[in-house]
mmCIF file of C-alpha atoms in Angstrom:
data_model
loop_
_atom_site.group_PDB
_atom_site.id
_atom_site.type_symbol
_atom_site.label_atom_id
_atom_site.label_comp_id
_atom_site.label_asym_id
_atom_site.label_seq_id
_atom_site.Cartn_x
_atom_site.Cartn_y
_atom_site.Cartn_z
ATOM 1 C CA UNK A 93 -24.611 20.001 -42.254
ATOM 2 C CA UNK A 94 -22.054 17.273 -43.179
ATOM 3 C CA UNK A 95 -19.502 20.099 -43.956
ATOM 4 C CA UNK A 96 -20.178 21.730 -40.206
ATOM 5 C CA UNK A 97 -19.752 18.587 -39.030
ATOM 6 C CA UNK A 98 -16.275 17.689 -40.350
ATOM 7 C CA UNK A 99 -15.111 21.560 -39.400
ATOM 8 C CA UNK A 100 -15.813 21.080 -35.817
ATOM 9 C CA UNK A 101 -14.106 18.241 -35.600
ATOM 10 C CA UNK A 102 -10.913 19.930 -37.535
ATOM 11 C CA UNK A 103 -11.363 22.540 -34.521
ATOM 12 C CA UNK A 104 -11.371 20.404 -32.215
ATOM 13 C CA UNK A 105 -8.364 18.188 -33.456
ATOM 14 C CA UNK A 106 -6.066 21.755 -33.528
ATOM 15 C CA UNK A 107 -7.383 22.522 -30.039
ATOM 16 C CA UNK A 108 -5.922 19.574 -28.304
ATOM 17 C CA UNK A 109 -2.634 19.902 -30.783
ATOM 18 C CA UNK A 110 -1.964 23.366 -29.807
ATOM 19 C CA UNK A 111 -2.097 21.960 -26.221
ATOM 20 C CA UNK A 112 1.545 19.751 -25.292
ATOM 21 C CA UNK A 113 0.186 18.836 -21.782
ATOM 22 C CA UNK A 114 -3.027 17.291 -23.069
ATOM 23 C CA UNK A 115 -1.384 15.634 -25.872
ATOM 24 C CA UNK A 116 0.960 13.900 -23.520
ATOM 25 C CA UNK A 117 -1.697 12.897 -20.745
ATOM 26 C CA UNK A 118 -3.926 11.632 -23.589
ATOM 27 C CA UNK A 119 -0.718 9.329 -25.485
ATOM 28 C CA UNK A 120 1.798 8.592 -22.583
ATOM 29 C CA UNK A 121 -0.191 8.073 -19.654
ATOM 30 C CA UNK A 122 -2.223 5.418 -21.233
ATOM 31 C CA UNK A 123 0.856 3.635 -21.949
ATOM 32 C CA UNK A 124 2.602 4.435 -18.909
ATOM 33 C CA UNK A 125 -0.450 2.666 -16.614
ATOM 34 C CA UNK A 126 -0.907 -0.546 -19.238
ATOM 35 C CA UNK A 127 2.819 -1.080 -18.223
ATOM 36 C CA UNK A 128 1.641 -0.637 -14.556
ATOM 37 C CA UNK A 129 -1.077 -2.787 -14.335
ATOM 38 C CA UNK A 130 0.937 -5.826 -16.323
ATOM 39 C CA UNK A 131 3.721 -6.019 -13.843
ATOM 40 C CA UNK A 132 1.806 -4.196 -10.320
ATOM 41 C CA UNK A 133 -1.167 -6.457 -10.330
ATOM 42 C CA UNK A 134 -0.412 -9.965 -9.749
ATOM 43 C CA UNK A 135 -2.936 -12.299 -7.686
ATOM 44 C CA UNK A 136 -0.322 -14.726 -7.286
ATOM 45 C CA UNK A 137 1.196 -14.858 -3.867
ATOM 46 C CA UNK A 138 4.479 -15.933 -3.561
ATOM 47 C CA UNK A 139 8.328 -14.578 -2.039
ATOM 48 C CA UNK A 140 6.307 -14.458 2.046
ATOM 49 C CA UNK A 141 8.663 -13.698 4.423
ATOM 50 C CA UNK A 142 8.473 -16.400 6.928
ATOM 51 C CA UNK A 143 10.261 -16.238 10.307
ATOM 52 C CA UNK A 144 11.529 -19.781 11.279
ATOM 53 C CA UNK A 145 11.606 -20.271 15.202
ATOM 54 C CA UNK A 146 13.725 -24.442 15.509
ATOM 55 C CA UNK A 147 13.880 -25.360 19.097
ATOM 56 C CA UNK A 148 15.397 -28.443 17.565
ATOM 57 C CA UNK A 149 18.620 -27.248 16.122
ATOM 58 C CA UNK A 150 18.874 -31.008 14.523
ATOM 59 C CA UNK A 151 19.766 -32.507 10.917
ATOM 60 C CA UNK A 152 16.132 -32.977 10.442
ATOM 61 C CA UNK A 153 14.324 -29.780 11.358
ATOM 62 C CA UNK A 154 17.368 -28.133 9.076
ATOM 63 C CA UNK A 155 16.822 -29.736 6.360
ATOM 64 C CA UNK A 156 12.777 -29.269 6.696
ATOM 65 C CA UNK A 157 13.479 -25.273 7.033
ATOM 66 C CA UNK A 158 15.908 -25.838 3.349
ATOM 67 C CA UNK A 159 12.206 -27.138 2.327
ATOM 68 C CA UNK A 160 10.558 -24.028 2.827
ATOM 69 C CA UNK A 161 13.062 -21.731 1.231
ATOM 70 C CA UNK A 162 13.350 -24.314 -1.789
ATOM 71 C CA UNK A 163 10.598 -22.694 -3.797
ATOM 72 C CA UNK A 164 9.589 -18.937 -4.490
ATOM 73 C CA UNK A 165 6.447 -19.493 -2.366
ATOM 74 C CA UNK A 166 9.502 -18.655 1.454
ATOM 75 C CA UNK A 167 11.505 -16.532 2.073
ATOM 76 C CA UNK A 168 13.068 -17.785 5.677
ATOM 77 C CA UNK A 169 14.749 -16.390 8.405
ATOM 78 C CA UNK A 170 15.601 -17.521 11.262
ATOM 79 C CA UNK A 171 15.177 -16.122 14.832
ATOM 80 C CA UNK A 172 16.292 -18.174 17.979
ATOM 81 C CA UNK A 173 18.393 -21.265 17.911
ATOM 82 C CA UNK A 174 17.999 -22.173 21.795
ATOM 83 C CA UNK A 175 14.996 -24.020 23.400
ATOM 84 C CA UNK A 176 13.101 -22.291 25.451
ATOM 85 C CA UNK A 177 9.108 -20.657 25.226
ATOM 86 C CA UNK A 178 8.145 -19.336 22.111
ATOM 87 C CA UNK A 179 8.803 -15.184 22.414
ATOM 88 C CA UNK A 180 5.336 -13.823 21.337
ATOM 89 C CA UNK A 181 6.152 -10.164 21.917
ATOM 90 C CA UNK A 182 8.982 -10.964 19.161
ATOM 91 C CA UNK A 183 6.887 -12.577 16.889
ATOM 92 C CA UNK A 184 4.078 -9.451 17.110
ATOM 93 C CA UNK A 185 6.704 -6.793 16.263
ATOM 94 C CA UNK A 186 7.883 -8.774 13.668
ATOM 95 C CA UNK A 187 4.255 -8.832 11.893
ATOM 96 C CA UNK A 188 2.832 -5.237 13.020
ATOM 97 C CA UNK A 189 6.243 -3.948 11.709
ATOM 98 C CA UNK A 190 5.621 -5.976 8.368
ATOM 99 C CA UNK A 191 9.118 -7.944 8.438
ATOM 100 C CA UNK A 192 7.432 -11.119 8.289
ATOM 101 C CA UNK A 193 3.729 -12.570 7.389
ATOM 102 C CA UNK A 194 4.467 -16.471 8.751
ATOM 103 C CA UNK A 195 5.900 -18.194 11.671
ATOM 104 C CA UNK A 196 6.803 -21.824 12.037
ATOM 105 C CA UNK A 197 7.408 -23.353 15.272
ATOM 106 C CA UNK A 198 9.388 -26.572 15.233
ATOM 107 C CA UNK A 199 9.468 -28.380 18.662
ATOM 108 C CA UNK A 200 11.927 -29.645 20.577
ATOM 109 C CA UNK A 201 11.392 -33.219 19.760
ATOM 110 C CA UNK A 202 11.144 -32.712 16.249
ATOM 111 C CA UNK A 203 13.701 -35.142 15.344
ATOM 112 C CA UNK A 204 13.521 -37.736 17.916
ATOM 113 C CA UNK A 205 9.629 -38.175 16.965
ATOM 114 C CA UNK A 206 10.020 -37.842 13.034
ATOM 115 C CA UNK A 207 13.061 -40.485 13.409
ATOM 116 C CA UNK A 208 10.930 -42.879 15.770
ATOM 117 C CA UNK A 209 8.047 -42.556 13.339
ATOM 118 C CA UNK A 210 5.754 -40.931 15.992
ATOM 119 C CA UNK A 211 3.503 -38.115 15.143
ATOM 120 C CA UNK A 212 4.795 -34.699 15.597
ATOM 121 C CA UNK A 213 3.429 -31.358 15.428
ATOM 122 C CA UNK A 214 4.862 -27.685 13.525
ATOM 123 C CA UNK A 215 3.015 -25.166 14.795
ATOM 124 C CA UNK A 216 1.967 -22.238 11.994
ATOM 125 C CA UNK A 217 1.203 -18.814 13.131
ATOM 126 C CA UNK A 218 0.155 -16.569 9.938
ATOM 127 C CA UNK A 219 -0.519 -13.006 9.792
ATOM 128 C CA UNK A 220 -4.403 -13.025 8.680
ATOM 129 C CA UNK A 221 -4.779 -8.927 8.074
ATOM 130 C CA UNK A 222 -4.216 -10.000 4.365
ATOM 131 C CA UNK A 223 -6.479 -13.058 4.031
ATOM 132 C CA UNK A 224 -5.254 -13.547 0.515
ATOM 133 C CA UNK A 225 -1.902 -14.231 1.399
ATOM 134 C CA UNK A 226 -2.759 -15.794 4.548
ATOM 135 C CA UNK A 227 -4.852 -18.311 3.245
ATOM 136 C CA UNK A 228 -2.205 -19.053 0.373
ATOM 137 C CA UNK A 229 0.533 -19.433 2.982
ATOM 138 C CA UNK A 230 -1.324 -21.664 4.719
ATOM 139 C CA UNK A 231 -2.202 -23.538 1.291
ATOM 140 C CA UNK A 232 1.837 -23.911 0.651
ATOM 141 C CA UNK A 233 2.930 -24.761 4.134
ATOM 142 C CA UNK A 234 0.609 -27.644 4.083
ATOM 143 C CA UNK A 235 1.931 -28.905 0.932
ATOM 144 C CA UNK A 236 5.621 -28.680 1.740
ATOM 145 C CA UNK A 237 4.761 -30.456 5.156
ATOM 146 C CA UNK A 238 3.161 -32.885 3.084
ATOM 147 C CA UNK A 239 5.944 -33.851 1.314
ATOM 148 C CA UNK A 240 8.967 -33.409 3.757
ATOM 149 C CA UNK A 241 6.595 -36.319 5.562
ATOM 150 C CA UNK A 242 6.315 -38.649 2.608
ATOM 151 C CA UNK A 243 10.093 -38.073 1.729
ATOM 152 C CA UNK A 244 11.874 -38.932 5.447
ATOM 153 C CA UNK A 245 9.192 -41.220 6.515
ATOM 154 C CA UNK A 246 7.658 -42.652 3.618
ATOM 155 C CA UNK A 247 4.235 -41.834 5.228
ATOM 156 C CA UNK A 248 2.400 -38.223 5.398
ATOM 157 C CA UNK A 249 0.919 -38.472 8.837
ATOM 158 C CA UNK A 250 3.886 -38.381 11.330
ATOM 159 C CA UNK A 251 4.196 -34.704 10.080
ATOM 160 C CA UNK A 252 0.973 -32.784 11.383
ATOM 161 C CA UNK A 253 0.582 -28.828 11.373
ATOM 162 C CA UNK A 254 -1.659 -26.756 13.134
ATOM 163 C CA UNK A 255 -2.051 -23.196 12.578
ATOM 164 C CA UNK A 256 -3.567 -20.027 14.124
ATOM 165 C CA UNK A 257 -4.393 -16.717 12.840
ATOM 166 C CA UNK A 258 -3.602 -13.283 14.467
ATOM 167 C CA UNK A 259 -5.373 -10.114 13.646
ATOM 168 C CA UNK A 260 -8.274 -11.791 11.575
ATOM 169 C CA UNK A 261 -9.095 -15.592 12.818
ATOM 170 C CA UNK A 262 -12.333 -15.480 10.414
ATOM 171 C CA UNK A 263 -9.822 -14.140 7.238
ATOM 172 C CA UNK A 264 -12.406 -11.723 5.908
ATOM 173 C CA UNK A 265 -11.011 -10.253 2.817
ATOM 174 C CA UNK A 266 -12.853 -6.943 4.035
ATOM 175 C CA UNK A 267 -10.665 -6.145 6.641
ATOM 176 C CA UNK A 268 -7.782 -6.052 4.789
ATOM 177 C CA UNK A 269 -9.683 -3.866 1.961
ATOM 178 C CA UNK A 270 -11.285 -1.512 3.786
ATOM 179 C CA UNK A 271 -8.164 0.551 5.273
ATOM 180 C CA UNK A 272 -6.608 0.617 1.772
ATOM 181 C CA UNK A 273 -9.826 2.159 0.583
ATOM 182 C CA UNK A 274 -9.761 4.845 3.328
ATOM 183 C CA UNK A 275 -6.277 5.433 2.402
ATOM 184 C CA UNK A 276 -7.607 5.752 -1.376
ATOM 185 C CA UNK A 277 -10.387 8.149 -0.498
ATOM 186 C CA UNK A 278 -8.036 10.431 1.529
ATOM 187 C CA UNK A 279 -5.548 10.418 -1.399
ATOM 188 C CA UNK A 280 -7.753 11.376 -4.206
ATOM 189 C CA UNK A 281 -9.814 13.837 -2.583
ATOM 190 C CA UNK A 282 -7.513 16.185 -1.369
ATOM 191 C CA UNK A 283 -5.110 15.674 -4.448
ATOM 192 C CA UNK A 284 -8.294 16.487 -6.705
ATOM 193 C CA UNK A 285 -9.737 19.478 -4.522
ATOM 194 C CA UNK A 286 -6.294 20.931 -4.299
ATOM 195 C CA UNK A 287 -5.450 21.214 -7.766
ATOM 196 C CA UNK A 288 -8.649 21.664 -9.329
ATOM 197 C CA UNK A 289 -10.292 24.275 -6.859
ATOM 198 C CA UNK A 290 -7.178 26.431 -7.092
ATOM 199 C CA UNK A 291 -7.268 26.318 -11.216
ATOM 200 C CA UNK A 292 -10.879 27.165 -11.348
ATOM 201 C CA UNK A 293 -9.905 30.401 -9.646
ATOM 202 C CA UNK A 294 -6.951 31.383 -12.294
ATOM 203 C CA UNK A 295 -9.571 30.683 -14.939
ATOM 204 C CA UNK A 296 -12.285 33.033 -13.481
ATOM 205 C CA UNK A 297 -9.825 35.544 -12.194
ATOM 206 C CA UNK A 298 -10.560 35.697 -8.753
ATOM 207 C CA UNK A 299 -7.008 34.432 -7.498
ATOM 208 C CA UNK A 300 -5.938 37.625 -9.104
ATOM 209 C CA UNK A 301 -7.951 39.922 -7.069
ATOM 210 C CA UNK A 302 -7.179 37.788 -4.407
ATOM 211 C CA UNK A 303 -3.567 38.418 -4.233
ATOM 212 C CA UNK A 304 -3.929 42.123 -5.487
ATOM 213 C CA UNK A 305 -5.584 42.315 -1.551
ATOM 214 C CA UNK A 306 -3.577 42.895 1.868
ATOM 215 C CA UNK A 307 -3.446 39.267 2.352
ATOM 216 C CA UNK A 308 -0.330 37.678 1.850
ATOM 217 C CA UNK A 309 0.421 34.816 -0.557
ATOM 218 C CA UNK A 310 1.457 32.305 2.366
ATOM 219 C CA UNK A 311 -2.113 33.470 4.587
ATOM 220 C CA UNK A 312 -3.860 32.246 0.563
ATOM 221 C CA UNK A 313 -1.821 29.325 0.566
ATOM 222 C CA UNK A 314 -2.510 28.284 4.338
ATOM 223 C CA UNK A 315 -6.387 28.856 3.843
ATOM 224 C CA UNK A 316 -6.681 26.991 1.471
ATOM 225 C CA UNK A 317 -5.062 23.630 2.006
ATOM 226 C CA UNK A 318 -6.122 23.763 5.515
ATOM 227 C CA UNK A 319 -9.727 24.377 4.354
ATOM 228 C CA UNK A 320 -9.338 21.122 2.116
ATOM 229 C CA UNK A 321 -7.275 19.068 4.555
ATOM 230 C CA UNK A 322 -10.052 19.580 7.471
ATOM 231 C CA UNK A 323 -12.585 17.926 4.346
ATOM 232 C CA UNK A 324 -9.840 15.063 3.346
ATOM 233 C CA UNK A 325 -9.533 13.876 7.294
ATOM 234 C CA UNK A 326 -13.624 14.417 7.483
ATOM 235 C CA UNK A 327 -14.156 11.882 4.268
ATOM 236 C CA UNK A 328 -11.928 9.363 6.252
ATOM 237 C CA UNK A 329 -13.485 9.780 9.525
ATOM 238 C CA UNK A 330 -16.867 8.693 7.681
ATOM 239 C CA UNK A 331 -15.650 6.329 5.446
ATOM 240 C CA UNK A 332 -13.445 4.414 8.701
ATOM 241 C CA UNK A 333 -17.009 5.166 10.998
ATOM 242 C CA UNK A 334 -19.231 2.723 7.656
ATOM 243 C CA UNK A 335 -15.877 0.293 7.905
ATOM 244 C CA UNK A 336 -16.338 -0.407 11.354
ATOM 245 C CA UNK A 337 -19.824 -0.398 12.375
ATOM 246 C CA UNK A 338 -21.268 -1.171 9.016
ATOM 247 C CA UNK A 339 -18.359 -3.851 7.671
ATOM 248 C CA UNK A 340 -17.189 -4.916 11.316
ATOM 249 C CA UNK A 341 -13.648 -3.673 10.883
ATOM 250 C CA UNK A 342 -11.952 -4.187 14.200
ATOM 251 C CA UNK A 343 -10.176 -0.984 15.045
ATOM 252 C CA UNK A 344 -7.513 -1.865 18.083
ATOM 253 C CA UNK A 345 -5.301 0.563 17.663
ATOM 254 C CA UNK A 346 -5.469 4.262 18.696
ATOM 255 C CA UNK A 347 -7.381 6.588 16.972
ATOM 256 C CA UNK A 348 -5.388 9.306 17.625
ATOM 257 C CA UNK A 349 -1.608 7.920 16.400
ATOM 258 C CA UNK A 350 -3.985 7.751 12.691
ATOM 259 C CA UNK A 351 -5.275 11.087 12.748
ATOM 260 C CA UNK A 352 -2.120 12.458 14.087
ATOM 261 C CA UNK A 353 0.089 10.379 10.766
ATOM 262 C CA UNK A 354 -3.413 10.865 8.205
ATOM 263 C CA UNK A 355 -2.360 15.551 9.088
ATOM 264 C CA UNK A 356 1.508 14.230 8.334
ATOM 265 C CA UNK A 357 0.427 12.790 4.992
ATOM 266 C CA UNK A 358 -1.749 15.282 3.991
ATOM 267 C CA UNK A 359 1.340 17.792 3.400
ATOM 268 C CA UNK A 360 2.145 15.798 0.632
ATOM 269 C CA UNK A 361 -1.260 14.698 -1.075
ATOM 270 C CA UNK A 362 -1.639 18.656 -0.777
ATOM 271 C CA UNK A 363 1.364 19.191 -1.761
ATOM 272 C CA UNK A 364 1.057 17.404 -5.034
ATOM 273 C CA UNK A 365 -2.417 19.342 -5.799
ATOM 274 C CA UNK A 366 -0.408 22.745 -5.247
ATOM 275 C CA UNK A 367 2.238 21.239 -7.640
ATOM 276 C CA UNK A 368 -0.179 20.240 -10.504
ATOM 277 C CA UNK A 369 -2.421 23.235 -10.128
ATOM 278 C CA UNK A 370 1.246 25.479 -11.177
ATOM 279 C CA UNK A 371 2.108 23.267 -14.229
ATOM 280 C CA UNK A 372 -1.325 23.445 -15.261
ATOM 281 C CA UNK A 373 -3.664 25.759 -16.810
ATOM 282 C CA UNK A 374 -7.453 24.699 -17.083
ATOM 283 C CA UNK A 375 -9.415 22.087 -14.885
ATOM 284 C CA UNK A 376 -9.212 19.370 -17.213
ATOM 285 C CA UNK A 377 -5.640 19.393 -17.510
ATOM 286 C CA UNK A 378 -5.182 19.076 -13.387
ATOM 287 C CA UNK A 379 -8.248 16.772 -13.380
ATOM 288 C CA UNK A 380 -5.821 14.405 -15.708
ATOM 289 C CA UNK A 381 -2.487 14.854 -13.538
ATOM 290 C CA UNK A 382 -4.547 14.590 -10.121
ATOM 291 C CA UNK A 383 -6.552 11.115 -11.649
ATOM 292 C CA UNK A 384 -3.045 9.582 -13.015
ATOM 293 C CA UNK A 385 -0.859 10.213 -9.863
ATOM 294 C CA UNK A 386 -3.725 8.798 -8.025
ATOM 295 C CA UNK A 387 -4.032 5.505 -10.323
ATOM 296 C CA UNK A 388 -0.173 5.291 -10.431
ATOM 297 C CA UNK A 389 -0.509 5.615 -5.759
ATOM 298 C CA UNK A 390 -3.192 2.819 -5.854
ATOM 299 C CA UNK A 391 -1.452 0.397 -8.224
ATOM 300 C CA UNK A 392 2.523 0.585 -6.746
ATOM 301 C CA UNK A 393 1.008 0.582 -2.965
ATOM 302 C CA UNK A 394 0.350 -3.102 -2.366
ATOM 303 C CA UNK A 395 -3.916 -2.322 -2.621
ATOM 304 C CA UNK A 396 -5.092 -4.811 -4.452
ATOM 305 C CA UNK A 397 -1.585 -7.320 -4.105
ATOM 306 C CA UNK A 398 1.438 -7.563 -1.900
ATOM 307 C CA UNK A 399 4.337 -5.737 -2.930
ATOM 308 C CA UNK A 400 6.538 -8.842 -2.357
ATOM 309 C CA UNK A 401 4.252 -10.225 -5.578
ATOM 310 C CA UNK A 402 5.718 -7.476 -8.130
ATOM 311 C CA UNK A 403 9.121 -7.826 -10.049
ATOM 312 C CA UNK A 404 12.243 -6.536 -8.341
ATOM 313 C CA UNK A 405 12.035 -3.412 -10.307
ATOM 314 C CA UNK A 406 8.614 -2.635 -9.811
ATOM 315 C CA UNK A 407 9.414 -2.767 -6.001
ATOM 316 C CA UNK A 408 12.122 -0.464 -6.308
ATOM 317 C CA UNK A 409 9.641 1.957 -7.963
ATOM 318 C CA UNK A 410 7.016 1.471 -5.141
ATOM 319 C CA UNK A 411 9.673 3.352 -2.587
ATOM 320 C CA UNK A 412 8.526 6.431 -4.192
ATOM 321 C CA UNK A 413 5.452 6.391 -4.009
ATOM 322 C CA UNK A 414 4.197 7.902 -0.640
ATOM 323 C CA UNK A 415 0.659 6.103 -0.269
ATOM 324 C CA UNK A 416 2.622 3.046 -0.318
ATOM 325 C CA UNK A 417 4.135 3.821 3.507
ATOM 326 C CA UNK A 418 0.662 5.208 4.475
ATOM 327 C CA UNK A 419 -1.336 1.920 3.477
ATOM 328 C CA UNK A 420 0.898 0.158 6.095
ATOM 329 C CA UNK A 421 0.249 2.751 8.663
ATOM 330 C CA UNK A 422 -3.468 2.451 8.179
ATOM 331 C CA UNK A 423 -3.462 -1.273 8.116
ATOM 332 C CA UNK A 424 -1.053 -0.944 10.880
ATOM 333 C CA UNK A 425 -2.779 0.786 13.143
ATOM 334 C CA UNK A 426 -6.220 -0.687 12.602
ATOM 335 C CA UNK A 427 -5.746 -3.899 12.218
ATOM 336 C CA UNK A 428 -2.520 -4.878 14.347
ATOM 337 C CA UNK A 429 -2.820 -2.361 16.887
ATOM 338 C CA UNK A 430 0.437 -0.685 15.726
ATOM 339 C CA UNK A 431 2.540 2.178 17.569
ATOM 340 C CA UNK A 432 5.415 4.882 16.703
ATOM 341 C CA UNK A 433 7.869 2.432 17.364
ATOM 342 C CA UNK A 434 6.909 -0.627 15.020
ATOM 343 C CA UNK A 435 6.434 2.194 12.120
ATOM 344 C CA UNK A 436 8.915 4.269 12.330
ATOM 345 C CA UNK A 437 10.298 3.811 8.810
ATOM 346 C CA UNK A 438 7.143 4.198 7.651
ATOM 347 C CA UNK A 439 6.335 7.425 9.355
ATOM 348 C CA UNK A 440 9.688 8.977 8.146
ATOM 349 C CA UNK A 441 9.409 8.229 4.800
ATOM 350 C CA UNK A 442 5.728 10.187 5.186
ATOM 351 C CA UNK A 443 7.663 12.907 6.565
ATOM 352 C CA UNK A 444 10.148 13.726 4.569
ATOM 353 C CA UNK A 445 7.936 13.187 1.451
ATOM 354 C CA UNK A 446 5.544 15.451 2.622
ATOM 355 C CA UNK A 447 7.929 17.925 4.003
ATOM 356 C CA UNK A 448 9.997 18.101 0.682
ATOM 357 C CA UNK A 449 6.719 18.265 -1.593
ATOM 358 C CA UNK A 450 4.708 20.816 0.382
ATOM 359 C CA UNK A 451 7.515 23.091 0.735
ATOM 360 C CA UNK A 452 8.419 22.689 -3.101
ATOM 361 C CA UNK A 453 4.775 23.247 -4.219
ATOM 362 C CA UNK A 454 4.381 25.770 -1.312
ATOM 363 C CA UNK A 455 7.774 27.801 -3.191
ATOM 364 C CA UNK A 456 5.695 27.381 -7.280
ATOM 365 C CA UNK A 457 2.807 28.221 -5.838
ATOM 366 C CA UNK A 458 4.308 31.591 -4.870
ATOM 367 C CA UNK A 459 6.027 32.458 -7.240
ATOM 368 C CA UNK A 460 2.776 31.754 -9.712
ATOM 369 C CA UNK A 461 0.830 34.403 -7.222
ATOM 370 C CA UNK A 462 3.173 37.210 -7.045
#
């Protein structure tokens, strides 16, 4: 019995050494996604890009906006520099467009008020789709307020803030989750039916017999991804219809701009399942490429923290990675009430991703069949 034992095992080891592509999946991407996970996933929110609006334009409110960009909480920029009422529609493109997640306001009277000891009011407007950073905006803001106050007026009541938020007053951590989850779901599901459907039918032999037929290899191709793209965008119609009447997502956007940008991704999520079903030879192995691209998507595409949060080199390394772009079209869309316009970077990166994969995997797959 003991002797049984210790062959099987022996078999087993030589199995998985006489196959190179499990050996590396079962080594390097353990490895490769502890590295990922140290440097992507960082709760701390810092480096928000905060738009600074100073109907002032005087030595004081200057030197409070030098506050703000002191730390590594700000990044500031500046937007107007002559009086006048506050442009909202400016403001809204900024945030549905992601450029910035915080606006402060300073008045008019900013530095006659400050200087004659009189209370005076910044006005905070904060981008509350991500309640995380929202709330920790908020948190800083009110600190560095506090202290500008004590340090030009010796007192910390002159300075007062008020704040609103836009998109999600209540800041439920949900809403924010929810369309990176559909985003997930749609991602993994049509990367794993892809790949592993068309493997299983290598291994039994019917893609053979398929292609020995009158249909052509582009016809196969075509029936199938379309077959598992029509389940993909059914998955995230049910999972978005339990986020919004079981959750309470808003959804102000339109419907159809995400459907119509959910069919643009797909040609790369498929793309990547026709890509790892041609490198790979049994189900296992393209259940392992399909599960690590899809670990590697969700930890470089600002789900679970803001990109701005990750080291310069890890956000260089997130422009790759397609599901990053799509994230901020779903959270776009749903939660901002985004259009073509305000993500059009985003879109094109979608495009030629999936454009460029499809029509590589589309070319392997191919020349595998013939």
């Amino acid at each position: 019995m003991f002797r049984a034992y210790i062959g099987l095992i022996k078999k087993e080891i030589k199995q998985i050494r006489r196959d190179p592509i499990m050996l590396r999946i079962i080594f390097i991407a353990p490895v490769f996604q502890l590295l990922l996970l140290g440097y992507a996933i960082n709760v701390d929110v810092k480096l928000l890009a905060a738009d600074v609006y100073d109907y002032d334009q005087s030595q004081h409110s200057r030197e409070f906006i030098k506050s703000f960009g002191a730390g590594e909480y700000f990044i500031t920029s500046e937007r107007i520099t002559s009086p006048g009422q506050l442009p909202l529609w400016d403001l809204e493109e900024r945030f549905k467009g992601g450029d910035a997640a915080i606006a402060v306001i300073i008045p008019e009277d900013f530095s006659k008020q400050l200087t004659a000891g009189k209370q005076t009011t910044v006005g905070m407007i904060t981008d509350g789709a991500d309640a995380n950073a929202a709330r920790s905006g908020i948190g800083y803001a009110s600190q560095i307020v506090r202290q500008y106050s004590q340090r030009v007026t010796g007192m910390s009541m002159p300075l007062e803030m008020r704040h609103r938020f836009l998109y999600n007053p209540e800041l439920e951590s949900v809403c924010y989750m929810v369309p990176g989850i559909v985003a997930t779901l749609l991602t993994m599901v049509t990367v794993m039916l892809t790949s592993m459907a068309i493997v299983r039918e290598r291994e039994t032999g019917t893609l053979e017999q398929i292609s020995v037929t009158p249909i052509s290899g582009t016809v196969l191709l075509m029936g199938k991804v379309t077959t598992f793209g029509i389940l993909g965008l059914l998955e995230m119609a049910i999972a978005m219809a339990v986020g919004v009447l079981w959750f309470g997502i808003p959804f102000v956007g339109s419907p159809l701009l995400l459907f119509g940008l959910s069919a643009l991704y797909l040609l790369t999520t498929l793309g990547m399942g026709m890509f790892f079903s041609t490198v790979t030879s049994t189900q296992q192995q393209a259940m392992f490429f399909a599960w690590f691209f899809t670990i590697f998507t969700i930890l470089t595409a600002g789900f679970f923290t803001p990109i701005s949060n990750m080291p310069g080199w890890m956000q260089a390394v997130t422009l790759i990675n397609p599901m990053r772009y799509f994230m901020e079209i779903m959270r776009g869309i749903m939660l901002k009430g985004a259009s073509v316009s305000d993500l059009l970077d985003q879109i094109v990166a979608i495009a030629i991703y999936g454009v460029t994969i499809f029509t590589l995997a589309a070319l392997r797959f191919r020349k595998r069949t013939e």
